[in-house]
JSON list of C-alpha atoms in Angstrom, two decimals:
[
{"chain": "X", "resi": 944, "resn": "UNK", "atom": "CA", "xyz": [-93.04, 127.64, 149.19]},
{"chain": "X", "resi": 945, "resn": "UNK", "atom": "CA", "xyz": [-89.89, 129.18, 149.80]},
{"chain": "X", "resi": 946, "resn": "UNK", "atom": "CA", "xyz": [-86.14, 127.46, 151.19]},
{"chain": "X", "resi": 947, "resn": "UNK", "atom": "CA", "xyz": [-83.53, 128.67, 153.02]},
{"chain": "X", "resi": 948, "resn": "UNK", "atom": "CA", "xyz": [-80.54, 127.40, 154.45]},
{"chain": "X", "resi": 949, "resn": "UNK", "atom": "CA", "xyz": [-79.52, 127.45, 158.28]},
{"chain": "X", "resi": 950, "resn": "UNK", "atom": "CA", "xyz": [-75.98, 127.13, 158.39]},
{"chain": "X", "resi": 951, "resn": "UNK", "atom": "CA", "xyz": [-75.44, 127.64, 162.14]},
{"chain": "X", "resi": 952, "resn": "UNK", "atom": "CA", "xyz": [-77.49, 124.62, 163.81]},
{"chain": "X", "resi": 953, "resn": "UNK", "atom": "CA", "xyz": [-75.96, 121.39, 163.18]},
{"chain": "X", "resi": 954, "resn": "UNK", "atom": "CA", "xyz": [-72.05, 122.02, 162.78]},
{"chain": "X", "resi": 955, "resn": "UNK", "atom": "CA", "xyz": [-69.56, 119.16, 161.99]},
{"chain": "X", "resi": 956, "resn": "UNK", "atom": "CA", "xyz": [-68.89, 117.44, 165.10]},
{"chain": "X", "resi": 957, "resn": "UNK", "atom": "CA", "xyz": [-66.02, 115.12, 165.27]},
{"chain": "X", "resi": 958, "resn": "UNK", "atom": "CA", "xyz": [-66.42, 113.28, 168.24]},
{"chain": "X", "resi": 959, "resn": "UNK", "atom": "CA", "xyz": [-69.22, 111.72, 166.53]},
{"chain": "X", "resi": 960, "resn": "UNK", "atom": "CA", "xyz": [-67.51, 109.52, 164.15]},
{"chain": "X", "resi": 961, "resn": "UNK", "atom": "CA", "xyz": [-63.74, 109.79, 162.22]},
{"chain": "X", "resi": 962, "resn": "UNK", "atom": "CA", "xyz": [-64.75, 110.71, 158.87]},
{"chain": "X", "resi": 963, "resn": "UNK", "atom": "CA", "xyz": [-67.08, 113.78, 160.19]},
{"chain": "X", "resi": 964, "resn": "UNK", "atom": "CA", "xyz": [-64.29, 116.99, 160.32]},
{"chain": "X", "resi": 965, "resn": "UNK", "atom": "CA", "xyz": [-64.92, 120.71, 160.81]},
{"chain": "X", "resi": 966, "resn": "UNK", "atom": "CA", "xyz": [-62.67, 121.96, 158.00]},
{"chain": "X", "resi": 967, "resn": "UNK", "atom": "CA", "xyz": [-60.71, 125.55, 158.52]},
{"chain": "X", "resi": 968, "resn": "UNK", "atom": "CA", "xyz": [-61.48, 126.41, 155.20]},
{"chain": "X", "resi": 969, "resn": "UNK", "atom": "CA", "xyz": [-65.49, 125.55, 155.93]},
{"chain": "X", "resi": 970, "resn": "UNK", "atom": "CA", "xyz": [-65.29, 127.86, 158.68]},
{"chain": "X", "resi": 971, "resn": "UNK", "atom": "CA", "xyz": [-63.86, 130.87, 156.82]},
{"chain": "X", "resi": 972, "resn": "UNK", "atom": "CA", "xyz": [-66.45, 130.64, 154.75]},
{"chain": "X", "resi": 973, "resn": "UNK", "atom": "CA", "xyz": [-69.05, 131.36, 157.09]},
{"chain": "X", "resi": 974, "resn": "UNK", "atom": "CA", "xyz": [-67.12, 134.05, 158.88]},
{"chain": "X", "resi": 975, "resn": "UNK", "atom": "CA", "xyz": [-66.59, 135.48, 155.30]},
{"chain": "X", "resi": 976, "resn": "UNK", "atom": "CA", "xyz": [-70.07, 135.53, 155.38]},
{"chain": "X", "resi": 977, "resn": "UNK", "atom": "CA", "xyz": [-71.30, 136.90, 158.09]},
{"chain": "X", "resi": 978, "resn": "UNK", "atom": "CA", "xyz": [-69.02, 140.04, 157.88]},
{"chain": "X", "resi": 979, "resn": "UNK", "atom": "CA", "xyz": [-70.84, 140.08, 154.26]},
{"chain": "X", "resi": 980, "resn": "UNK", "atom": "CA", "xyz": [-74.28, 140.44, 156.44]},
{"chain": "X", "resi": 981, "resn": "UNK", "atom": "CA", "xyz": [-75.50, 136.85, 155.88]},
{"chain": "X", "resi": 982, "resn": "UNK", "atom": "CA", "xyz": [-77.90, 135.53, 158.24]},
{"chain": "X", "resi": 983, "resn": "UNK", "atom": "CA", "xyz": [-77.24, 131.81, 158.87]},
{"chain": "X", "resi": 984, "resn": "UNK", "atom": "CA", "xyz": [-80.02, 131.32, 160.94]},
{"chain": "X", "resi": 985, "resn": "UNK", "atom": "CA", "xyz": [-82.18, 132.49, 157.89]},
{"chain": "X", "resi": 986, "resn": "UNK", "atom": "CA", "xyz": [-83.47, 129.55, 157.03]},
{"chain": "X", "resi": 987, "resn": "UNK", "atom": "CA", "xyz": [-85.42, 128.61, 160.59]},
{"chain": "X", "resi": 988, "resn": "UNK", "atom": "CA", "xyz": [-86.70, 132.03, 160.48]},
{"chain": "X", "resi": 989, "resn": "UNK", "atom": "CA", "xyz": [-89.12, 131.86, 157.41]},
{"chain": "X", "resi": 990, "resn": "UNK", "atom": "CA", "xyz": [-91.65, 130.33, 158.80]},
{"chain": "X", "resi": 991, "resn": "UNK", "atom": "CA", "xyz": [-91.95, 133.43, 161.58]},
{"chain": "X", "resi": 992, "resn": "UNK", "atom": "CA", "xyz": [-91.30, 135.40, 158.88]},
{"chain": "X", "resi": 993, "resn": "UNK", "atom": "CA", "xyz": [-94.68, 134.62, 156.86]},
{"chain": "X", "resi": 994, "resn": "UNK", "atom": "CA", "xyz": [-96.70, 134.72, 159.80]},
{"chain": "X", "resi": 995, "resn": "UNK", "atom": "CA", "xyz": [-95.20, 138.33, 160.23]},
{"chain": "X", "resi": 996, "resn": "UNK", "atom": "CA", "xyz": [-96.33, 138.50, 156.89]},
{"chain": "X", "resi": 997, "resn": "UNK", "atom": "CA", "xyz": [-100.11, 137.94, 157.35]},
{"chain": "X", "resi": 998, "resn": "UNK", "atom": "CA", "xyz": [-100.10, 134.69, 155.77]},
{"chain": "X", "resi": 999, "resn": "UNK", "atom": "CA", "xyz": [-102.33, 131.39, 157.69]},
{"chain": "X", "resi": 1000, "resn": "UNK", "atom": "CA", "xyz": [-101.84, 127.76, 157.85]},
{"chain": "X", "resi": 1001, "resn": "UNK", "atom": "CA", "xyz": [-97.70, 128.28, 157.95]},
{"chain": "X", "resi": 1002, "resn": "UNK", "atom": "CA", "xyz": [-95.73, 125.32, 158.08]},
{"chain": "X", "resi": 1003, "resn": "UNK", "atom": "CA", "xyz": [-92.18, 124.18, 157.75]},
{"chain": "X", "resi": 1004, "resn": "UNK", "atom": "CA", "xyz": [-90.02, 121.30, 157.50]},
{"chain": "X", "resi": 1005, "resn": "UNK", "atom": "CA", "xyz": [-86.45, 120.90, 157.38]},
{"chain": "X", "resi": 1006, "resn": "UNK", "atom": "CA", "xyz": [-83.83, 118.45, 155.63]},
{"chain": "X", "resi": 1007, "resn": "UNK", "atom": "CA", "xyz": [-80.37, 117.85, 156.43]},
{"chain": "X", "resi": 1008, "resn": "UNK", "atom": "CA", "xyz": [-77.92, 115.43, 154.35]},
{"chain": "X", "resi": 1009, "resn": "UNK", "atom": "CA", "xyz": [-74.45, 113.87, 155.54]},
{"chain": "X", "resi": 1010, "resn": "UNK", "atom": "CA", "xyz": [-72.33, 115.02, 152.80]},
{"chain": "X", "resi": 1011, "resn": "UNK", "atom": "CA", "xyz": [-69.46, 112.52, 151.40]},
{"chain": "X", "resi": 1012, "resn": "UNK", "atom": "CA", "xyz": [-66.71, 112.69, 149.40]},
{"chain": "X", "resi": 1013, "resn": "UNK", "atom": "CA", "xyz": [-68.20, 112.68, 145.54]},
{"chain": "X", "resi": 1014, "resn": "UNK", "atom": "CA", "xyz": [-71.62, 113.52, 146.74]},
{"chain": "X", "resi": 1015, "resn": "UNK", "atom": "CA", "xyz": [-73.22, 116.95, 144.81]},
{"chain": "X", "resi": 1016, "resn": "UNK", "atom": "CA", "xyz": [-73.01, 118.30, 148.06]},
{"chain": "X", "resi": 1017, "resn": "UNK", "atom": "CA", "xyz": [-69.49, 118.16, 148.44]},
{"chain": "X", "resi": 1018, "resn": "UNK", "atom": "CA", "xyz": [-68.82, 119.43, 144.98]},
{"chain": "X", "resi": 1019, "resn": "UNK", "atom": "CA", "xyz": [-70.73, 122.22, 145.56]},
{"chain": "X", "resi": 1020, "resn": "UNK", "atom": "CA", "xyz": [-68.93, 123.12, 148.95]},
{"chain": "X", "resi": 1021, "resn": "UNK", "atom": "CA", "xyz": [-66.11, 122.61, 146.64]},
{"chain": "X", "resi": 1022, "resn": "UNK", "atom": "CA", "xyz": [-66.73, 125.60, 144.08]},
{"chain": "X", "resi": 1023, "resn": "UNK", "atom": "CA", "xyz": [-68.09, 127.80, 147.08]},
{"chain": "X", "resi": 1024, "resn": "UNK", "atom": "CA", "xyz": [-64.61, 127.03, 148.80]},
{"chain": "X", "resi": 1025, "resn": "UNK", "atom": "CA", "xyz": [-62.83, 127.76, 145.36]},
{"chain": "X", "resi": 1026, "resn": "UNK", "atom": "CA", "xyz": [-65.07, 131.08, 144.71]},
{"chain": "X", "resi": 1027, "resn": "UNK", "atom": "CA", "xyz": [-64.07, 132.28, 147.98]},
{"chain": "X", "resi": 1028, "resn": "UNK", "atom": "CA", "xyz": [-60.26, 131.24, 147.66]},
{"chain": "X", "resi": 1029, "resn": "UNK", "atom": "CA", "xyz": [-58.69, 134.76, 147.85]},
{"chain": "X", "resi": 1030, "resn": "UNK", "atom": "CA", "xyz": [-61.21, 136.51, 149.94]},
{"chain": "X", "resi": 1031, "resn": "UNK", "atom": "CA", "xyz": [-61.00, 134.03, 152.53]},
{"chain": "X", "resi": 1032, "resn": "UNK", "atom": "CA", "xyz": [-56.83, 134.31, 152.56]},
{"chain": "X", "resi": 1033, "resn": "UNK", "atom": "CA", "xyz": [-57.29, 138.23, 152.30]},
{"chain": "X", "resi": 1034, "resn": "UNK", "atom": "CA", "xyz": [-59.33, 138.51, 155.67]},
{"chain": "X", "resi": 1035, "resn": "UNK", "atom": "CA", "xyz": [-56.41, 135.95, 157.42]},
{"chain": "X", "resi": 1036, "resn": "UNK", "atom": "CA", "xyz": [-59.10, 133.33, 157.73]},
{"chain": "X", "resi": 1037, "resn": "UNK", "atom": "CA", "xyz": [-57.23, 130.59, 156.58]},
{"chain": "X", "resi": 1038, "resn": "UNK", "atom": "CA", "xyz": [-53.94, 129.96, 154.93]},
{"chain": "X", "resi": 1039, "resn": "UNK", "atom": "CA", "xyz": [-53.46, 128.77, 151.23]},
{"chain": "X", "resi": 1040, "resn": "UNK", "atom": "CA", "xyz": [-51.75, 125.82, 153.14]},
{"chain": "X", "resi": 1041, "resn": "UNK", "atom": "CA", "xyz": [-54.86, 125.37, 155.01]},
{"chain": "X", "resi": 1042, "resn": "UNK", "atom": "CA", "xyz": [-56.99, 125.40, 151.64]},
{"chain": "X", "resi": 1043, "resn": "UNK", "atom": "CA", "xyz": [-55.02, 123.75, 149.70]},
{"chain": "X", "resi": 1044, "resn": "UNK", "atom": "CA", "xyz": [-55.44, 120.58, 153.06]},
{"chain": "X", "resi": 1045, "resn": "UNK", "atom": "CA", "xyz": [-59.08, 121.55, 152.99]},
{"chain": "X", "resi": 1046, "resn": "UNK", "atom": "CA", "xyz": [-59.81, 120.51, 149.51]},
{"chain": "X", "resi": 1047, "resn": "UNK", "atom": "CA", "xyz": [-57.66, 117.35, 149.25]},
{"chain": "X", "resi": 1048, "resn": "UNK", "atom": "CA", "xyz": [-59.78, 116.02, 152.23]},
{"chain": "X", "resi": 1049, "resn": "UNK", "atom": "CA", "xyz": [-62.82, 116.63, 150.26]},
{"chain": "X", "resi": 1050, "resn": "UNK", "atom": "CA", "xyz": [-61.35, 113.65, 148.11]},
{"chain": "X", "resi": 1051, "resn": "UNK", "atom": "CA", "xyz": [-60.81, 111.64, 150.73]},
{"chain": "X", "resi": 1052, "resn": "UNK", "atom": "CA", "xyz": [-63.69, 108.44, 150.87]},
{"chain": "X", "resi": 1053, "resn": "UNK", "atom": "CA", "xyz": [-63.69, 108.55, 154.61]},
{"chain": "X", "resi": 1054, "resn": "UNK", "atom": "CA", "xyz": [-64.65, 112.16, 154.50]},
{"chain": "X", "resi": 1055, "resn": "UNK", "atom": "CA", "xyz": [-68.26, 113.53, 155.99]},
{"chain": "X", "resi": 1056, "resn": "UNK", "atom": "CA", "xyz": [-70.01, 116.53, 157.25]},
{"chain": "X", "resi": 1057, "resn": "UNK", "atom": "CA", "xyz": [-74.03, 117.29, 157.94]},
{"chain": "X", "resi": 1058, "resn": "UNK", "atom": "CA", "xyz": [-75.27, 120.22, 155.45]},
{"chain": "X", "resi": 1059, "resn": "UNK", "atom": "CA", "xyz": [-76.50, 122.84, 156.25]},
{"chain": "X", "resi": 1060, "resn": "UNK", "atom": "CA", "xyz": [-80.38, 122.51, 157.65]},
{"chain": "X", "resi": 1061, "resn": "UNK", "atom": "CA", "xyz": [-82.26, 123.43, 154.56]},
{"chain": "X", "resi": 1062, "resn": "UNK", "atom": "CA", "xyz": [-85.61, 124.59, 155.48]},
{"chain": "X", "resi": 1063, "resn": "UNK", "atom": "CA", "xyz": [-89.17, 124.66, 153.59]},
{"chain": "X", "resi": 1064, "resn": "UNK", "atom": "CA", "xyz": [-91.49, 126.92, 154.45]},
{"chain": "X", "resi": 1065, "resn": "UNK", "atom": "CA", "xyz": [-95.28, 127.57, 153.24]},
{"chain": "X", "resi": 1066, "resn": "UNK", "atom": "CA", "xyz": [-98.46, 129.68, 153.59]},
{"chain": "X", "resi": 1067, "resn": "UNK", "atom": "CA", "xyz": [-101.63, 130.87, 152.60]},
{"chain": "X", "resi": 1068, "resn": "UNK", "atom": "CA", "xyz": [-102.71, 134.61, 151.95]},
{"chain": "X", "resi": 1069, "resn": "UNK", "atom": "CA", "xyz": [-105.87, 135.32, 154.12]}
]
């Protein structure tokens, strides 16, 4: 089995409830990393990807989580956020004003976003 993440999909949205916000910071990020070459769609691609591959009986399944403040989720957006800090404020992505903003509201209870779609996908060699 092999997972992948597809980051593009299911985006914060807002209008769907107070506590759900698209964070400036969150979307540096994944500019950052698509000028890196990052595929965000990656994930929803494996399954094609095996079949390419020769392999039979493919499937997939996906998960996605609604991330809240104190969740592992959240602390791990945290230390990709914090990992990213200077490279993010170096491209003129965001400002440290808006990262500095960005992380407080990770503290905040009311806070929520979906994760990424993390995908599973398996096959058999023929």
């Amino acid at each position: 089995m092999v997972e992948e993440y597809d980051s593009c999909s299911i985006p914060p949205d807002p209008a769907l409830g107070s506590g759900e916000v698209l964070l400036p910071t969150h979307v540096a990020v994944l500019r950052l990393l698509e000028g890196g070459g990052v595929n965000r769609r990656y994930g929803r691609l494996l399954s094609g990807l095996l079949r390419e591959k020769g392999l039979s009986s493919v499937g997939a399944s996906a998960q996605l989580f609604m991330w809240q403040s104190g969740s592992p989720g959240i602390a791990m957006m945290r230390a990709n956020f914090e990992q990213l800090r200077d490279a993010m404020i170096e491209a003129n992505y965001i400002t440290p004003q808006q990262f500095d903003e960005d992380l407080a509201r990770l503290n905040n209870p009311s806070f929520m976003m979906p994760s990424s779609i993390l995908w599973s996908a398996w096959g058999k060699r023929s």
